[in-house]
Short mmCIF file of C-alpha atoms in Angstrom, two decimals:
data_model
loop_
_atom_site.label_atom_id
_atom_site.label_comp_id
_atom_site.label_asym_id
_atom_site.label_seq_id
_atom_site.Cartn_x
_atom_site.Cartn_y
_atom_site.Cartn_z
CA UNK A 30 -17.09 4.84 15.74
CA UNK A 31 -15.85 4.51 19.31
CA UNK A 32 -17.17 0.96 19.24
CA UNK A 33 -14.99 -0.05 16.24
CA UNK A 34 -11.49 -1.51 16.48
CA UNK A 35 -9.40 -1.36 13.28
CA UNK A 36 -6.96 -4.17 12.47
CA UNK A 37 -4.57 -3.46 9.57
CA UNK A 38 -2.92 -6.55 8.08
CA UNK A 39 0.68 -5.85 7.18
CA UNK A 40 0.91 -8.84 4.86
CA UNK A 41 3.65 -11.41 4.49
CA UNK A 42 7.23 -11.08 3.34
CA UNK A 43 6.19 -8.86 0.41
CA UNK A 44 7.97 -10.99 -2.17
CA UNK A 45 5.99 -9.41 -5.03
CA UNK A 46 7.33 -5.99 -3.98
CA UNK A 47 10.90 -7.17 -3.51
CA UNK A 48 13.49 -5.55 -3.48
CA UNK A 49 11.52 -2.60 -2.02
CA UNK A 50 10.71 -4.92 0.90
CA UNK A 51 14.28 -6.14 1.41
CA UNK A 52 14.86 -3.83 4.41
CA UNK A 53 11.30 -2.81 5.36
CA UNK A 54 7.84 -4.23 5.94
CA UNK A 55 5.42 -3.89 3.02
CA UNK A 56 3.28 -1.19 4.74
CA UNK A 57 6.46 0.87 5.28
CA UNK A 58 7.25 1.14 1.55
CA UNK A 59 7.31 4.84 0.50
CA UNK A 60 4.57 6.07 -1.82
CA UNK A 61 3.96 9.40 -3.60
CA UNK A 62 7.33 10.77 -2.58
CA UNK A 63 6.69 11.58 1.08
CA UNK A 64 4.16 9.04 2.40
CA UNK A 65 4.24 5.34 3.25
CA UNK A 66 1.64 2.72 2.32
CA UNK A 67 0.52 2.38 5.95
CA UNK A 68 -0.47 6.08 5.95
CA UNK A 69 -3.40 5.30 3.64
CA UNK A 70 -5.49 3.00 5.89
CA UNK A 71 -4.44 4.81 9.08
CA UNK A 72 -5.49 8.18 7.61
CA UNK A 73 -8.77 6.67 6.43
CA UNK A 74 -9.38 5.51 10.01
CA UNK A 75 -8.58 8.92 11.49
CA UNK A 76 -10.81 10.70 8.96
CA UNK A 77 -13.57 8.20 9.86
CA UNK A 78 -13.13 8.93 13.60
CA UNK A 79 -11.74 5.45 14.32
CA UNK A 80 -8.85 5.88 16.75
CA UNK A 81 -8.19 2.33 17.97
CA UNK A 82 -5.80 0.89 15.38
CA UNK A 83 -3.59 -2.20 15.45
CA UNK A 84 -1.14 -3.06 12.65
CA UNK A 85 -0.18 -6.75 12.40
CA UNK A 86 3.15 -7.57 10.78
CA UNK A 87 6.02 -10.04 11.07
CA UNK A 88 8.70 -9.10 8.50
CA UNK A 89 11.22 -6.24 8.79
CA UNK A 90 9.08 -4.36 11.30
CA UNK A 91 11.69 -1.87 12.55
CA UNK A 92 11.05 0.94 10.04
CA UNK A 93 7.28 0.50 10.32
CA UNK A 94 7.47 0.69 14.12
CA UNK A 95 9.58 3.81 13.91
CA UNK A 96 7.29 5.52 11.39
CA UNK A 97 4.09 4.87 13.35
CA UNK A 98 5.66 5.90 16.66
CA UNK A 99 6.87 9.19 15.17
CA UNK A 100 3.71 9.95 13.20
CA UNK A 101 0.57 8.92 15.08
CA UNK A 102 0.37 10.37 18.55
CA UNK A 103 -3.27 10.45 19.63
CA UNK A 104 -2.77 12.52 22.76
CA UNK A 105 -6.12 14.12 23.52
CA UNK A 106 -8.16 11.31 21.93
CA UNK A 107 -9.79 9.01 24.47
CA UNK A 108 -8.09 5.62 24.33
CA UNK A 109 -6.74 6.43 20.87
CA UNK A 110 -3.67 4.58 19.58
CA UNK A 111 -1.95 3.24 16.49
CA UNK A 112 0.25 0.32 17.49
CA UNK A 113 2.29 -2.30 15.63
CA UNK A 114 1.80 -5.90 16.77
CA UNK A 115 4.68 -7.96 15.40
CA UNK A 116 4.51 -11.75 15.24
CA UNK A 117 5.96 -13.39 18.30
CA UNK A 118 6.47 -16.87 19.68
CA UNK A 119 4.79 -17.72 22.97
CA UNK A 120 4.71 -20.89 25.10
CA UNK A 121 1.17 -21.50 23.77
CA UNK A 122 2.04 -20.78 20.13
CA UNK A 123 5.53 -21.35 18.72
CA UNK A 124 4.65 -20.57 15.07
CA UNK A 125 4.71 -17.28 13.18
CA UNK A 126 1.61 -15.92 11.43
CA UNK A 127 0.37 -18.52 8.93
CA UNK A 128 -2.08 -16.23 7.11
CA UNK A 129 -4.39 -13.24 7.50
CA UNK A 130 -6.87 -15.00 9.81
CA UNK A 131 -4.11 -16.66 11.83
CA UNK A 132 -2.46 -13.28 12.41
CA UNK A 133 -5.67 -11.94 13.98
CA UNK A 134 -6.22 -15.19 15.89
CA UNK A 135 -2.81 -15.03 17.55
CA UNK A 136 -3.60 -11.58 18.96
CA UNK A 137 -7.27 -12.28 19.65
CA UNK A 138 -6.62 -12.22 23.39
CA UNK A 139 -5.62 -8.56 23.02
CA UNK A 140 -8.53 -7.66 20.71
CA UNK A 141 -11.01 -9.14 23.18
CA UNK A 142 -9.89 -6.73 25.89
CA UNK A 143 -11.57 -3.84 24.06
CA UNK A 144 -15.28 -3.28 24.61
CA UNK A 145 -16.19 -2.78 20.95
CA UNK A 146 -19.08 -3.82 18.73
CA UNK A 147 -17.26 -4.43 15.45
CA UNK A 148 -13.82 -5.30 14.12
CA UNK A 149 -12.73 -3.53 10.92
CA UNK A 150 -10.17 -5.62 9.00
CA UNK A 151 -8.02 -3.65 6.52
CA UNK A 152 -5.07 -4.26 4.22
CA UNK A 153 -1.83 -2.31 4.43
CA UNK A 154 -0.98 -2.19 0.71
CA UNK A 155 -3.96 -0.54 -0.99
CA UNK A 156 -4.29 3.01 -2.34
CA UNK A 157 -7.79 4.44 -1.88
CA UNK A 158 -9.83 6.88 0.20
CA UNK A 159 -12.86 5.54 2.06
CA UNK A 160 -15.16 6.85 4.77
CA UNK A 161 -15.42 3.76 6.95
CA UNK A 162 -18.36 5.30 8.80
CA UNK A 163 -20.60 4.63 5.80
CA UNK A 164 -19.19 1.12 5.50
CA UNK A 165 -19.82 0.29 9.16
CA UNK A 166 -23.26 1.92 9.10
CA UNK A 167 -24.31 -0.25 6.14
CA UNK A 168 -23.06 -3.27 8.08
CA UNK A 169 -25.22 -2.37 11.07
CA UNK A 170 -28.28 -1.31 9.07
CA UNK A 171 -28.45 -4.70 7.31
CA UNK A 172 -27.92 -6.63 10.53
CA UNK A 173 -24.97 -8.39 8.88
CA UNK A 174 -22.62 -10.72 10.67
CA UNK A 175 -19.90 -9.80 8.18
CA UNK A 176 -19.76 -7.11 5.48
CA UNK A 177 -17.29 -7.01 2.60
CA UNK A 178 -16.36 -3.94 0.64
CA UNK A 179 -16.58 -4.86 -3.06
CA UNK A 180 -16.31 -3.32 -6.50
CA UNK A 181 -17.57 -4.35 -9.92
CA UNK A 182 -14.85 -5.55 -12.25
CA UNK A 183 -14.41 -6.47 -15.91
CA UNK A 184 -13.61 -9.86 -17.40
CA UNK A 185 -9.95 -9.06 -18.07
CA UNK A 186 -9.00 -8.51 -14.42
CA UNK A 187 -11.49 -10.83 -12.74
CA UNK A 188 -9.01 -13.71 -12.23
CA UNK A 189 -6.72 -11.45 -10.18
CA UNK A 190 -9.23 -11.12 -7.34
CA UNK A 191 -11.42 -13.07 -5.00
CA UNK A 192 -14.88 -13.01 -6.61
CA UNK A 193 -18.28 -13.22 -4.93
CA UNK A 194 -21.88 -13.91 -5.91
CA UNK A 195 -24.82 -12.18 -4.29
CA UNK A 196 -28.56 -12.72 -4.21
CA UNK A 197 -31.22 -10.08 -4.84
CA UNK A 198 -30.91 -8.67 -1.31
CA UNK A 199 -27.18 -8.11 -1.57
CA UNK A 200 -26.34 -11.12 0.60
CA UNK A 201 -23.19 -12.99 -0.43
CA UNK A 202 -23.88 -16.64 -1.24
CA UNK A 203 -20.65 -17.82 -2.88
CA UNK A 204 -16.90 -17.11 -2.95
CA UNK A 205 -14.18 -18.06 -5.39
CA UNK A 206 -10.54 -17.09 -4.89
CA UNK A 207 -8.91 -15.94 -8.17
CA UNK A 208 -10.88 -18.32 -10.42
CA UNK A 209 -10.02 -19.04 -14.05
CA UNK A 210 -11.85 -20.54 -17.03
CA UNK A 211 -15.17 -22.20 -16.23
CA UNK A 212 -14.84 -21.41 -12.53
CA UNK A 213 -14.58 -17.72 -13.39
CA UNK A 214 -17.55 -17.84 -15.79
CA UNK A 215 -19.69 -19.31 -13.01
CA UNK A 216 -19.07 -16.20 -10.91
CA UNK A 217 -20.74 -13.81 -13.38
CA UNK A 218 -23.61 -11.89 -11.80
CA UNK A 219 -26.08 -9.16 -12.68
CA UNK A 220 -24.30 -6.22 -11.06
CA UNK A 221 -27.34 -3.96 -11.50
CA UNK A 222 -28.24 -5.30 -8.02
CA UNK A 223 -25.42 -3.08 -6.74
CA UNK A 224 -26.86 -0.04 -8.51
CA UNK A 225 -24.98 -0.19 -11.80
CA UNK A 226 -26.74 0.75 -15.03
CA UNK A 227 -27.42 -2.10 -17.51
CA UNK A 228 -24.57 -0.80 -19.69
CA UNK A 229 -22.14 -0.73 -16.76
CA UNK A 230 -23.29 -4.17 -15.63
CA UNK A 231 -22.54 -5.61 -19.05
CA UNK A 232 -19.00 -4.21 -18.98
CA UNK A 233 -18.38 -5.27 -15.36
CA UNK A 234 -20.17 -8.59 -14.75
CA UNK A 235 -18.07 -9.67 -11.76
CA UNK A 236 -17.90 -8.53 -8.14
CA UNK A 237 -14.42 -8.44 -6.58
CA UNK A 238 -13.65 -8.41 -2.88
CA UNK A 239 -11.34 -5.58 -1.84
CA UNK A 240 -10.02 -7.47 1.19
CA UNK A 241 -11.76 -5.00 3.53
CA UNK A 242 -14.17 -6.51 6.06
CA UNK A 243 -16.34 -5.62 9.04
CA UNK A 244 -17.08 -8.42 11.51
CA UNK A 245 -19.41 -8.41 14.44
CA UNK A 246 -17.21 -8.88 17.46
CA UNK A 247 -18.70 -12.18 18.63
CA UNK A 248 -18.87 -13.59 15.09
CA UNK A 249 -15.16 -13.07 14.43
CA UNK A 250 -14.14 -14.48 17.80
CA UNK A 251 -16.26 -17.61 17.31
CA UNK A 252 -15.09 -18.21 13.73
CA UNK A 253 -11.42 -17.94 14.69
CA UNK A 254 -11.71 -20.09 17.78
CA UNK A 255 -13.93 -22.81 16.31
CA UNK A 256 -11.78 -23.44 13.24
CA UNK A 257 -8.15 -23.11 14.30
CA UNK A 258 -7.03 -24.94 11.14
CA UNK A 259 -8.25 -22.07 8.93
CA UNK A 260 -5.54 -19.49 8.41
CA UNK A 261 -6.85 -17.15 5.68
CA UNK A 262 -9.94 -14.93 5.52
CA UNK A 263 -10.48 -14.90 1.76
CA UNK A 264 -9.73 -18.56 1.06
CA UNK A 265 -11.21 -20.28 4.13
CA UNK A 266 -13.00 -18.24 6.80
CA UNK A 267 -15.40 -16.30 4.56
CA UNK A 268 -16.37 -19.14 2.15
CA UNK A 269 -17.11 -21.42 5.11
CA UNK A 270 -19.13 -18.73 6.90
CA UNK A 271 -21.36 -17.95 3.89
CA UNK A 272 -23.64 -20.96 4.49
CA UNK A 273 -24.92 -19.93 7.93
CA UNK A 274 -23.97 -16.27 8.36
CA UNK A 275 -25.48 -13.09 6.95
CA UNK A 276 -22.60 -11.77 4.81
CA UNK A 277 -23.42 -8.53 3.00
CA UNK A 278 -21.69 -6.66 0.16
CA UNK A 279 -20.94 -2.94 0.34
CA UNK A 280 -20.32 -1.26 -3.03
CA UNK A 281 -17.30 1.03 -3.06
CA UNK A 282 -17.46 3.54 -5.91
CA UNK A 283 -14.16 5.39 -5.63
CA UNK A 284 -10.61 4.76 -6.83
CA UNK A 285 -8.96 1.65 -5.39
CA UNK A 286 -5.70 -0.02 -6.37
CA UNK A 287 -3.96 -3.04 -4.88
CA UNK A 288 -0.31 -2.05 -5.20
CA UNK A 289 1.21 -5.30 -4.04
CA UNK A 290 3.44 -5.79 -7.11
CA UNK A 291 6.32 -3.73 -8.50
CA UNK A 292 4.39 -3.03 -11.72
CA UNK A 293 1.21 -1.93 -9.91
CA UNK A 294 3.26 0.13 -7.44
CA UNK A 295 5.13 1.87 -10.27
CA UNK A 296 2.02 2.73 -12.29
CA UNK A 297 0.02 3.86 -9.23
CA UNK A 298 2.77 6.31 -8.27
CA UNK A 299 3.23 7.77 -11.75
CA UNK A 300 -0.54 8.09 -12.20
CA UNK A 301 -0.46 10.67 -9.40
CA UNK A 302 1.27 13.11 -11.78
CA UNK A 303 -1.64 13.21 -14.23
CA UNK A 304 -3.25 16.56 -14.98
CA UNK A 305 -5.75 18.03 -14.50
CA UNK A 306 -7.10 15.24 -12.31
CA UNK A 307 -5.20 12.11 -11.26
CA UNK A 308 -7.19 8.96 -10.36
CA UNK A 309 -6.21 9.48 -6.71
CA UNK A 310 -5.50 12.87 -5.18
CA UNK A 311 -3.56 13.78 -2.05
CA UNK A 312 -5.07 17.28 -2.19
CA UNK A 313 -8.44 16.57 -0.54
CA UNK A 314 -8.68 18.92 2.45
CA UNK A 315 -11.74 17.12 3.81
CA UNK A 316 -9.95 13.76 4.01
CA UNK A 317 -6.20 14.39 4.16
CA UNK A 318 -3.56 11.67 4.12
CA UNK A 319 -1.29 12.06 7.14
CA UNK A 320 2.38 11.20 7.45
CA UNK A 321 5.41 12.03 9.52
CA UNK A 322 6.18 15.75 9.78
CA UNK A 323 9.83 16.19 8.76
CA UNK A 324 10.13 20.02 8.82
CA UNK A 325 12.23 20.07 5.66
CA UNK A 326 13.14 23.22 3.68
CA UNK A 327 11.40 23.96 0.37
CA UNK A 328 12.63 22.32 -2.81
CA UNK A 329 15.32 24.35 -4.59
CA UNK A 330 15.72 24.33 -8.38
CA UNK A 331 18.41 25.94 -10.53
CA UNK A 332 17.61 26.25 -14.26
CA UNK A 333 15.47 23.07 -14.40
CA UNK A 334 12.68 21.89 -16.69
CA UNK A 335 9.95 20.00 -14.83
CA UNK A 336 7.04 18.48 -16.77
CA UNK A 337 4.04 16.62 -15.29
CA UNK A 338 5.85 15.61 -12.10
CA UNK A 339 5.59 15.71 -8.31
CA UNK A 340 8.44 17.04 -6.19
CA UNK A 341 8.54 16.44 -2.46
CA UNK A 342 10.03 18.92 -0.02
CA UNK A 343 13.75 19.31 0.56
CA UNK A 344 14.93 18.45 -2.97
CA UNK A 345 17.91 20.14 -4.65
CA UNK A 346 17.85 20.09 -8.47
CA UNK A 347 20.40 21.64 -10.83
CA UNK A 348 20.09 22.22 -14.57
CA UNK A 349 18.16 19.00 -15.24
CA UNK A 350 14.99 17.77 -16.92
CA UNK A 351 12.34 15.94 -14.87
CA UNK A 352 9.47 14.47 -16.90
CA UNK A 353 6.47 12.41 -15.71
CA UNK A 354 8.23 11.43 -12.50
CA UNK A 355 7.86 11.51 -8.72
CA UNK A 356 10.74 12.73 -6.55
CA UNK A 357 10.85 11.89 -2.85
CA UNK A 358 12.11 13.96 0.07
CA UNK A 359 15.72 15.24 -0.08
CA UNK A 360 16.19 14.01 -3.66
CA UNK A 361 19.34 15.47 -5.21
CA UNK A 362 19.76 15.65 -9.00
CA UNK A 363 22.91 17.16 -10.51
CA UNK A 364 23.36 19.09 -13.76
CA UNK A 365 22.83 17.47 -17.13
CA UNK A 366 20.50 14.75 -15.81
CA UNK A 367 17.35 13.53 -17.54
CA UNK A 368 14.74 11.74 -15.39
CA UNK A 369 11.73 10.31 -17.27
CA UNK A 370 8.86 8.05 -16.18
CA UNK A 371 10.62 7.28 -12.90
CA UNK A 372 10.13 7.21 -9.14
CA UNK A 373 13.09 8.65 -7.20
CA UNK A 374 12.50 7.98 -3.50
CA UNK A 375 15.06 10.48 -2.24
CA UNK A 376 17.12 10.19 0.93
CA UNK A 377 16.84 9.90 4.71
CA UNK A 378 19.56 12.49 5.32
CA UNK A 379 21.61 15.31 3.81
CA UNK A 380 25.34 14.93 3.36
CA UNK A 381 27.63 17.80 4.40
CA UNK A 382 27.94 20.45 1.71
CA UNK A 383 31.65 19.73 1.24
CA UNK A 384 30.79 16.22 0.07
CA UNK A 385 28.22 17.45 -2.42
CA UNK A 386 30.22 19.59 -4.83
CA UNK A 387 29.37 18.77 -8.46
CA UNK A 388 32.59 16.96 -9.15
CA UNK A 389 32.53 13.55 -10.81
CA UNK A 390 36.03 12.75 -9.62
CA UNK A 391 35.08 12.75 -5.95
CA UNK A 392 34.94 9.47 -4.03
CA UNK A 393 32.98 7.94 -2.52
CA UNK A 394 29.98 8.59 -4.77
CA UNK A 395 27.58 10.91 -2.88
CA UNK A 396 23.90 10.20 -2.23
CA UNK A 397 21.72 11.29 -5.14
CA UNK A 398 21.89 11.34 -8.94
CA UNK A 399 25.28 12.30 -10.42
CA UNK A 400 25.86 14.66 -13.35
CA UNK A 401 24.87 13.75 -16.92
CA UNK A 402 22.90 10.68 -15.83
CA UNK A 403 19.80 9.46 -17.65
CA UNK A 404 17.09 7.46 -15.86
CA UNK A 405 13.97 6.11 -17.61
CA UNK A 406 11.22 3.79 -16.38
CA UNK A 407 12.90 3.06 -13.07
CA UNK A 408 12.43 3.09 -9.31
CA UNK A 409 15.42 4.42 -7.35
CA UNK A 410 15.08 3.46 -3.69
CA UNK A 411 16.22 5.68 -0.82
CA UNK A 412 19.84 6.69 -0.21
CA UNK A 413 21.00 5.27 -3.53
CA UNK A 414 24.28 6.68 -4.84
CA UNK A 415 24.12 7.03 -8.63
CA UNK A 416 27.40 8.11 -10.21
CA UNK A 417 28.04 10.43 -13.14
CA UNK A 418 27.32 9.54 -16.79
CA UNK A 419 25.13 6.59 -15.74
CA UNK A 420 22.39 5.30 -18.05
CA UNK A 421 19.57 3.42 -16.30
CA UNK A 422 17.34 2.84 -19.32
CA UNK A 423 16.96 -0.97 -19.74
CA UNK A 424 18.68 -0.73 -23.11
CA UNK A 425 18.13 -4.45 -23.87
CA UNK A 426 14.42 -4.36 -22.86
CA UNK A 427 14.91 -7.13 -20.29
CA UNK A 428 11.72 -8.02 -18.39
CA UNK A 429 13.11 -9.89 -15.40
CA UNK A 430 16.61 -9.87 -13.88
CA UNK A 431 18.15 -10.36 -10.43
CA UNK A 432 21.36 -8.38 -10.14
CA UNK A 433 21.38 -7.73 -6.41
CA UNK A 434 25.19 -7.89 -6.26
CA UNK A 435 25.22 -5.03 -8.77
CA UNK A 436 22.60 -3.04 -6.86
CA UNK A 437 19.48 -3.52 -8.97
CA UNK A 438 16.64 -5.79 -10.06
CA UNK A 439 14.40 -5.68 -13.11
CA UNK A 440 10.71 -6.47 -12.57
CA UNK A 441 8.19 -6.35 -15.46
CA UNK A 442 10.72 -4.31 -17.42
CA UNK A 443 11.06 -1.76 -14.58
CA UNK A 444 14.56 -1.25 -13.17
CA UNK A 445 14.59 -1.11 -9.36
CA UNK A 446 17.79 0.22 -7.76
CA UNK A 447 18.11 -1.05 -4.20
CA UNK A 448 18.13 1.09 -1.09
CA UNK A 449 21.69 2.23 -0.24
CA UNK A 450 22.97 0.82 -3.56
CA UNK A 451 26.03 2.33 -5.26
CA UNK A 452 26.00 2.55 -9.06
CA UNK A 453 29.50 3.51 -10.33
CA UNK A 454 30.25 6.27 -12.84
CA UNK A 455 29.59 5.31 -16.44
CA UNK A 456 27.40 2.29 -15.66
CA UNK A 457 24.86 1.33 -18.34
CA UNK A 458 21.82 -0.75 -17.31
#
């Protein structure tokens, strides 16, 4: 794996994840209480012995830069690094990244400096665990110019993905980006070629691209330089290359979720609380997910009822009920609170003890969840100050709302309280 360079695409402005992306890049969005999205592909690389990692991003890069600098220090690994490459204007190129392929193209001069055999292109907003060594080995064994990681998918979700068709040898012969109607029907294939049983193939007659690619070094360089007008891998580069390049499919059989929307992000986080076995587990000792070491004290609970939930370190909970929820680092929940089906991201700091007495008459409102507050089906971003006797329950069942001036949004019926927002005592949402 020393001859593989990983390139993680940080994505665009993250509008589908807004307001979680208001103050941070999409890969820097917290997940599972104590991690960030970028930790998933970087950890997969480390566990696969790939230590040359670039992260390409152009929006709100400060927190992502800080997280990677504090977390991934490869001292002792030969030439190992994890480095953010933010979009920049140069005399030769005055434009920002125009798409996934254009982002790589603009830093191709830097990629070419490394004496590697393959480029591994990854996304920064997926939740999955993969051994890239098997992926790259399949790419080399088949003599492929390009290999895509794919998974079989059912008819209901097929239009949400880029679909591919393969021949009997597993070679990709056609692409279609998020097709619908007749165009989607034309992309049906016999997925038994990938090793599925006839019953499984009938239920999942489509093959979806995961947005994870391996390119031979020279192939990627030539494709990007010869067609400077193409800016996106899935929509332009790969469909055009299928005619005269050996593009192979690699079947991924584990859990994978694109969490690029608020709804997908919410459900992926809460699914982690499932017992006895969630769809994705952070408890695999053979392939751990790494993140920044914060050296926080253990979580402290006083007369609390916690059901089917995950609590990160450093939380302080008093006489409350937590049900089917995920609490992030330093989360503070006062007495009389009920938290259900929610993601509480916690805080970046502790306030002095004098400011944190359980007293609803104190001003300003302290960081955390005030006494006698009820929160259901919500995402509370970091450092939010929720007052006493607040009800965040979407009482009118509103599906979409933009109330940024009031400190919250509603996306797909899920209330999202902004980072650093202040919700006054007695507020009902």
